[in-house]
Tab-separated table of C-alpha atoms and ligand atoms in Angstrom:
chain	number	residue	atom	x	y	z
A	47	UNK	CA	104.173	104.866	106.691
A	48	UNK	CA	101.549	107.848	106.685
A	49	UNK	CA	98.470	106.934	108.941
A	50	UNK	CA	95.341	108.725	109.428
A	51	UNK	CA	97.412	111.995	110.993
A	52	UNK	CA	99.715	112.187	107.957
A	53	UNK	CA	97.225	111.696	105.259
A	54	UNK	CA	94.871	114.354	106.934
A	55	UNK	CA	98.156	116.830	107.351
A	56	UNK	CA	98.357	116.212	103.306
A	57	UNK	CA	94.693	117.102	103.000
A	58	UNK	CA	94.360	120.200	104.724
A	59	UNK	CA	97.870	121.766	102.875
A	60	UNK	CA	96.933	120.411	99.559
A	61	UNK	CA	92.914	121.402	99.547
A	62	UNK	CA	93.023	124.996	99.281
A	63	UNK	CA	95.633	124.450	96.117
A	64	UNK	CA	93.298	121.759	94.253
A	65	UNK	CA	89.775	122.557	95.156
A	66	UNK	CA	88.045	125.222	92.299
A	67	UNK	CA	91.197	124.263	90.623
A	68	UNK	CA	90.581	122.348	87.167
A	69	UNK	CA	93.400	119.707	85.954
A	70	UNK	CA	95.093	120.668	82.887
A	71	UNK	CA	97.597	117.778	81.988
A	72	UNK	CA	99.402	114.747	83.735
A	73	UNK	CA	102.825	113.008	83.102
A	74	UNK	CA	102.898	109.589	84.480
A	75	UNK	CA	106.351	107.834	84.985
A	76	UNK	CA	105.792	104.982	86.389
A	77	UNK	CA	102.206	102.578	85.170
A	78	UNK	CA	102.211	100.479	88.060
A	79	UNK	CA	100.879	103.863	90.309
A	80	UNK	CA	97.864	103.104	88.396
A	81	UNK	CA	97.806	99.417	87.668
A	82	UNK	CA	95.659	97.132	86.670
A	83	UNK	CA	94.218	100.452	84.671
A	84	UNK	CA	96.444	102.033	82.311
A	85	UNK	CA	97.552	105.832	83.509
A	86	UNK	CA	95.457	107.643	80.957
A	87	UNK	CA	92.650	105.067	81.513
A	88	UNK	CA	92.570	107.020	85.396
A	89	UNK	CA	93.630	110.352	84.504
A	90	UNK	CA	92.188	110.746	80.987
A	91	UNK	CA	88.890	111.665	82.191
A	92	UNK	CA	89.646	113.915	85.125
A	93	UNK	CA	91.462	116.308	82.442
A	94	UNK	CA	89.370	119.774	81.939
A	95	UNK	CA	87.310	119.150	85.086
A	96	UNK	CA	87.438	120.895	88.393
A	97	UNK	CA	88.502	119.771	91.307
A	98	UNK	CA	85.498	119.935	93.971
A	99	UNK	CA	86.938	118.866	97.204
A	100	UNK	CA	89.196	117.047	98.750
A	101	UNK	CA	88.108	114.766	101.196
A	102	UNK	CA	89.531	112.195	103.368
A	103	UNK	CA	88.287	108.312	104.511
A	104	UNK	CA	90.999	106.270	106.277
A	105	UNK	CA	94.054	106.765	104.529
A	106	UNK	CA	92.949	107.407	101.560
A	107	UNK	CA	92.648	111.314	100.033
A	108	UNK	CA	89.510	111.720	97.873
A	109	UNK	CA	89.431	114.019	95.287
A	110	UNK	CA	85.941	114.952	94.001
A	111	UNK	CA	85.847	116.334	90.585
A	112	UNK	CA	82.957	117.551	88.424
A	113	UNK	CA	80.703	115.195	87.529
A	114	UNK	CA	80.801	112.781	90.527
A	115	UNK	CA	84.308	111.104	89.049
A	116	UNK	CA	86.551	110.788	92.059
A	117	UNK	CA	89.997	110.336	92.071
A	118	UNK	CA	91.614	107.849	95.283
A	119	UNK	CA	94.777	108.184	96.296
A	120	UNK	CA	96.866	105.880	99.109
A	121	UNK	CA	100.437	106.471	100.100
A	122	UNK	CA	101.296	103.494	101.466
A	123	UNK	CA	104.419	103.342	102.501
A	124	UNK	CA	106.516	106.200	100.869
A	125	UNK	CA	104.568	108.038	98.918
A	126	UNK	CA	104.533	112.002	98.857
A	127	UNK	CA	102.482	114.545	97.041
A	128	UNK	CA	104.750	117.779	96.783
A	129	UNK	CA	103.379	120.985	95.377
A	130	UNK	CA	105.453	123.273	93.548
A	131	UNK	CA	108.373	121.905	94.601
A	132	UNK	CA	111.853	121.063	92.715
A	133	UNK	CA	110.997	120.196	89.070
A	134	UNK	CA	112.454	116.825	89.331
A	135	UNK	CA	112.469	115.608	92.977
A	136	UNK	CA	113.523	111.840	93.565
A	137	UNK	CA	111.552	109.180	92.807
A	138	UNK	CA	108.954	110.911	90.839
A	139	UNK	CA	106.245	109.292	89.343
A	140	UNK	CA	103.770	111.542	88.399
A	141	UNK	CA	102.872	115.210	87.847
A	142	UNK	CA	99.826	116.568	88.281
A	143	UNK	CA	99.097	120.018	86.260
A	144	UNK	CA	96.264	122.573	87.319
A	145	UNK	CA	94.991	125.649	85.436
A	146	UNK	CA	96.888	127.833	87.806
A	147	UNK	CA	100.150	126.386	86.753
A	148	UNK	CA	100.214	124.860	90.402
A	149	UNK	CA	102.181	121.389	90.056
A	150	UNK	CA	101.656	118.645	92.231
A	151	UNK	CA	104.087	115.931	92.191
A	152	UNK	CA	103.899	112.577	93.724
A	153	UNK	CA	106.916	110.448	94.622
A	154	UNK	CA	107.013	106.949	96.016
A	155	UNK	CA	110.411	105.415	96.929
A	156	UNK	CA	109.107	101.996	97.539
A	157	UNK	CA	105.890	102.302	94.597
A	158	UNK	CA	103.280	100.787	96.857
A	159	UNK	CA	100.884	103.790	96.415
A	160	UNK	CA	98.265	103.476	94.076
A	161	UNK	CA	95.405	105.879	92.427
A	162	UNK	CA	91.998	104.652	91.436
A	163	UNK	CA	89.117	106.481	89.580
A	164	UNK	CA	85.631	105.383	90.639
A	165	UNK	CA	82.613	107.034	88.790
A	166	UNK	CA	78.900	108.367	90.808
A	167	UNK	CA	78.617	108.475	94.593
A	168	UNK	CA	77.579	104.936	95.064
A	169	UNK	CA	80.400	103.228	93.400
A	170	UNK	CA	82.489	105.136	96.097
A	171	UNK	CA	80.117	104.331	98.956
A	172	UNK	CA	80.618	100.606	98.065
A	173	UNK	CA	84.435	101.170	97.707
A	174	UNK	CA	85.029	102.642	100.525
A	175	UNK	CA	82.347	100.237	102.884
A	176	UNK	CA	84.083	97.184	102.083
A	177	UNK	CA	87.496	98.122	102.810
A	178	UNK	CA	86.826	100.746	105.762
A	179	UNK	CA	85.165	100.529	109.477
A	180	UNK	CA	84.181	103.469	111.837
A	181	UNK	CA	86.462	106.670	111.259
A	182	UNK	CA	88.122	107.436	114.304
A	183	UNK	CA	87.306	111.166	114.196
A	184	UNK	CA	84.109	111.351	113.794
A	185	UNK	CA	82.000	113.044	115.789
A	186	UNK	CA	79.980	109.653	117.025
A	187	UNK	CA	83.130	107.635	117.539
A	188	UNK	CA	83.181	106.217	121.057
A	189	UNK	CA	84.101	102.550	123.008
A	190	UNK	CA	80.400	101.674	121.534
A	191	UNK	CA	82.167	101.706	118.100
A	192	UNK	CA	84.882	99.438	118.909
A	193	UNK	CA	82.827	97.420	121.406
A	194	UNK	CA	80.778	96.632	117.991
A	195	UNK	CA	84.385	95.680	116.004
A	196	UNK	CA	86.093	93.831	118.540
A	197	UNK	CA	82.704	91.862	119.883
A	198	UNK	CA	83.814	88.091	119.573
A	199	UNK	CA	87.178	88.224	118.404
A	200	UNK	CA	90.087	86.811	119.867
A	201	UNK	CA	93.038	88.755	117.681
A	202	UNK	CA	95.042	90.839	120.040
A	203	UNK	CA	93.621	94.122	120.075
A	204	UNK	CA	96.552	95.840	118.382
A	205	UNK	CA	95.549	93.270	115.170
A	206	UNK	CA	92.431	94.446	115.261
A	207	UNK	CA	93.413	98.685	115.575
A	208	UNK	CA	95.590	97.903	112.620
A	209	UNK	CA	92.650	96.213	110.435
A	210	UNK	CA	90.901	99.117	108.450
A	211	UNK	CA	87.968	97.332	107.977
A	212	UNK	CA	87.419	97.660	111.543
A	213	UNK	CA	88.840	100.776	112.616
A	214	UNK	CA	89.914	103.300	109.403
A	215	UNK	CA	93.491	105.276	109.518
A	216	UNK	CA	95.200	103.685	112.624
A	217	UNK	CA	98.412	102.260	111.630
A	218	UNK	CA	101.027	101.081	113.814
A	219	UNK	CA	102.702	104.026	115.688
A	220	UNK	CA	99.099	105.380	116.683
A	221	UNK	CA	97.714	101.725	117.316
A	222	UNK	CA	101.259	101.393	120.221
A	223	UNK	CA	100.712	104.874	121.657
A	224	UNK	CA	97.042	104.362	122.253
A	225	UNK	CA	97.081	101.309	123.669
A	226	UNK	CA	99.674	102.348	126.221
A	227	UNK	CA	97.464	105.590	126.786
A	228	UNK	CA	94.768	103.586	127.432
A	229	UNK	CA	96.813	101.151	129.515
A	230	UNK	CA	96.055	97.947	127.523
A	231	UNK	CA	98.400	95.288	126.564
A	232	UNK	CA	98.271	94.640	122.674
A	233	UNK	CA	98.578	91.094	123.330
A	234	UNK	CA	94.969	91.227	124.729
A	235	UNK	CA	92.328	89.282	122.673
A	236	UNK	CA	90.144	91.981	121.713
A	237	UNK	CA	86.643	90.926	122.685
A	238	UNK	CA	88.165	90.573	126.187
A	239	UNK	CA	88.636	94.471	126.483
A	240	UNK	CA	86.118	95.923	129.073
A	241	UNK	CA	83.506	98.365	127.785
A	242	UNK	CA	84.987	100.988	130.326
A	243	UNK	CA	88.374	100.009	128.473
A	244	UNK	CA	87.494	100.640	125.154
A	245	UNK	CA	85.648	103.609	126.169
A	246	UNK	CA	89.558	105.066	127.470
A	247	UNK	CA	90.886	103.405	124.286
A	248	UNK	CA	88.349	105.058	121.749
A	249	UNK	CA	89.343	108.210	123.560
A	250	UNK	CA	92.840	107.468	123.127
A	251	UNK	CA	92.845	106.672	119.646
A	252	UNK	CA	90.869	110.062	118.980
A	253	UNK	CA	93.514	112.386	121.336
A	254	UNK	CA	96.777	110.630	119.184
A	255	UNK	CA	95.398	111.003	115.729
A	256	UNK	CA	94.477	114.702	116.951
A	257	UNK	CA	97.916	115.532	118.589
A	258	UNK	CA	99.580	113.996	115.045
A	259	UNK	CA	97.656	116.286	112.866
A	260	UNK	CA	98.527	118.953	115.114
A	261	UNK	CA	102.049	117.990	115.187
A	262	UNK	CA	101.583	117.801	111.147
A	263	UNK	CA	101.795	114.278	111.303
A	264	UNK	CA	105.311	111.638	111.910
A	265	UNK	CA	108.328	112.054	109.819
A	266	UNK	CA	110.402	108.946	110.699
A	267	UNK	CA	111.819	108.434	107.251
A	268	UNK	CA	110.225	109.791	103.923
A	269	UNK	CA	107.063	111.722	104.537
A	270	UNK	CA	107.074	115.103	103.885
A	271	UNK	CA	104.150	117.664	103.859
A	272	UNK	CA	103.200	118.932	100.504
A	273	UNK	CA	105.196	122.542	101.002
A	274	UNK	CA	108.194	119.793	101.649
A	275	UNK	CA	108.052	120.191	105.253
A	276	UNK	CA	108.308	117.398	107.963
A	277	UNK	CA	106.136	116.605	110.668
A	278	UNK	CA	107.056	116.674	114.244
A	279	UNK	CA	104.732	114.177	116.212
A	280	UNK	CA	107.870	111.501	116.644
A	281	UNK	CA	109.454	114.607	119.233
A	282	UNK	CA	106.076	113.508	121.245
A	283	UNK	CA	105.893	110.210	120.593
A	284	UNK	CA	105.714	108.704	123.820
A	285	UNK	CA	106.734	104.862	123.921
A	286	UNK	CA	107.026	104.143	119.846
A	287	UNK	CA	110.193	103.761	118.976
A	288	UNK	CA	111.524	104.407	122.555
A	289	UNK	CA	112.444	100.838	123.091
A	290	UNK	CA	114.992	100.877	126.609
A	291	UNK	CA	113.800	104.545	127.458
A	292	UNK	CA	111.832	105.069	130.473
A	293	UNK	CA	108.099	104.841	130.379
A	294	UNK	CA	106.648	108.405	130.734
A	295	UNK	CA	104.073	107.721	133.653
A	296	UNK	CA	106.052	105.057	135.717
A	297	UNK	CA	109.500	104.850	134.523
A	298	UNK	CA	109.997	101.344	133.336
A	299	UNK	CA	111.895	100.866	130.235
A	300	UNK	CA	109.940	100.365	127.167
A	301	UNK	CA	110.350	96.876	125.586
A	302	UNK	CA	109.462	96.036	122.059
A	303	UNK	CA	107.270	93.052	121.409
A	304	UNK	CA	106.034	91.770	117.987
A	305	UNK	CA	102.191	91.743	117.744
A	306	UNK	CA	100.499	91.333	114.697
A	307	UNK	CA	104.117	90.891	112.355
A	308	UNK	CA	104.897	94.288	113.691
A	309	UNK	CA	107.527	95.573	115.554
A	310	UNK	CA	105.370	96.907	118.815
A	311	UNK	CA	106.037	99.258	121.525
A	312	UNK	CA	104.865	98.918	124.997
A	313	UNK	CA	105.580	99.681	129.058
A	314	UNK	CA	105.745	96.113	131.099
A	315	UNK	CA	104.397	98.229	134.041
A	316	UNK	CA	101.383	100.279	132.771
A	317	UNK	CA	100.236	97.886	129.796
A	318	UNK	CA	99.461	94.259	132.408
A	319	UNK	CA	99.106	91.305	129.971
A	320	UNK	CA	95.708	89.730	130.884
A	321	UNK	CA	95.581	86.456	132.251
A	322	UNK	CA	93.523	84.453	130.501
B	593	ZN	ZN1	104.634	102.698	132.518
């Protein structure tokens, strides 16, 4: 499923195709992408403007055309935006058509994506604000930020990583190789992290998400980079999906727990359960 590191390696391929660009026309093939609004309910509007920027919150890709209309996209769990790729790649959904003759196509095996239009700055602001919490790359990101999500709360810590309305873009192969960077077992109720904890772990977070982008994000089944590459960041991933391989600082094998309904990754040495 593309996290914060895949959806950012989709932003900074795609950006310099779509931005000055204006859209031209749109095929839909599948309504639900756009559900409850109708596909030319979304895209009608966007057709004959210009594509501003493309920006990035969470998971979600932000395109900003003329006029303050923005156009929100989330993969989910499959979905792909390919540009200029085969003229009928599987599972297709939608084409996207700029004045350049650039195509972008998006395909979504499983069809949990879904693209949104919201109108005017402030209709975004409020969008975004009630489904997103601090952005782990930003530039005043630190323990203070999580020490401020997690105060109180006694979800396990990797519940409350995985919660975007807490922290935005961490899904669960960045949440398990943070937490073991940082030495902390997921298990642990959240408020009960340390301040000098979640100072490592907000450090952590920020040094994973940074080596994914770098590494062009995780291709463990479908995602693919817009020029139909794959990323590389599962060749460094260093206890997700490694379950029985030894733990890269100590060498104990990595086990694989479920926290929070998901399958979770962790070293029985480095990564103590608390005692309550
Ligand atoms: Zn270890």
């Amino acid at each position: 499923m593309p996290e914060l590191p895949e959806v950012e390696t989709v932003r900074r391929q795609l950006a310099p195709r779509l931005e000055g660009r204006m859209l031209v026309a749109y095929r839909v093939s599948d309504p639900r992408w756009t559900a409850p609004r109708s596909p030319n309910e979304v895209l009608g509007p966007l057709v004959g403007r210009r594509v501003e920027l493309l920006d990035r919150r969470g998971k979600y890709l932000i395109a900003e055309f003329e006029d303050e209309l923005f156009l929100l996209m989330h993969l989910r769990m499959t979905g792909n935006l390919l540009v200029d790729g085969a003229a009928e790649p599987p599972h297709l959904r939608a084409v996207l058509e700029l004045d350049d003759a650039t195509r972008i196509a998006y395909t979504d095996q499983r069809r949990f994506g879904t693209w949104r239009v919201l109108e005017g700055g402030p209709e975004l602001e409020e969008f975004l604000a009630e489904r997103l919490g601090a952005e782990p790359l930003d530039a005043d990101f630190s323990g203070r930020s999580l020490a401020r999500a997690f105060a109180g709360r006694k979800a396990a810590v990797k519940a409350l990583l995985l919660d975007q309305r807490l922290v935005a873009g961490v899904g669960n192969i960045y949440a398990d190789e943070a937490l073991w960077a940082a030495k902390i077992h997921p298990e642990t109720p959240g408020g009960l992290v340390s301040r000098p904890k979640l100072d490592v772990l907000a450090a952590a977070l920020r040094a994973v998400l940074e080596a994914g982008i770098l590494a062009q994000g995780s291709t463990l089944s479908t995602f693919r980079t817009p020029d139909g590459g794959y990323g590389s960041m599962q060749e460094r991933f260093q206890v997700f999906d490694r379950t029985g391989e030894p733990c890269p600082r100590c060498g104990t094998p990595i086990v694989k727990l479920r926290v929070a309904q998901r399958g979770t990754h962790v070293c029985p040495r480095c990564q103590r359960r608390r005692r309550a």
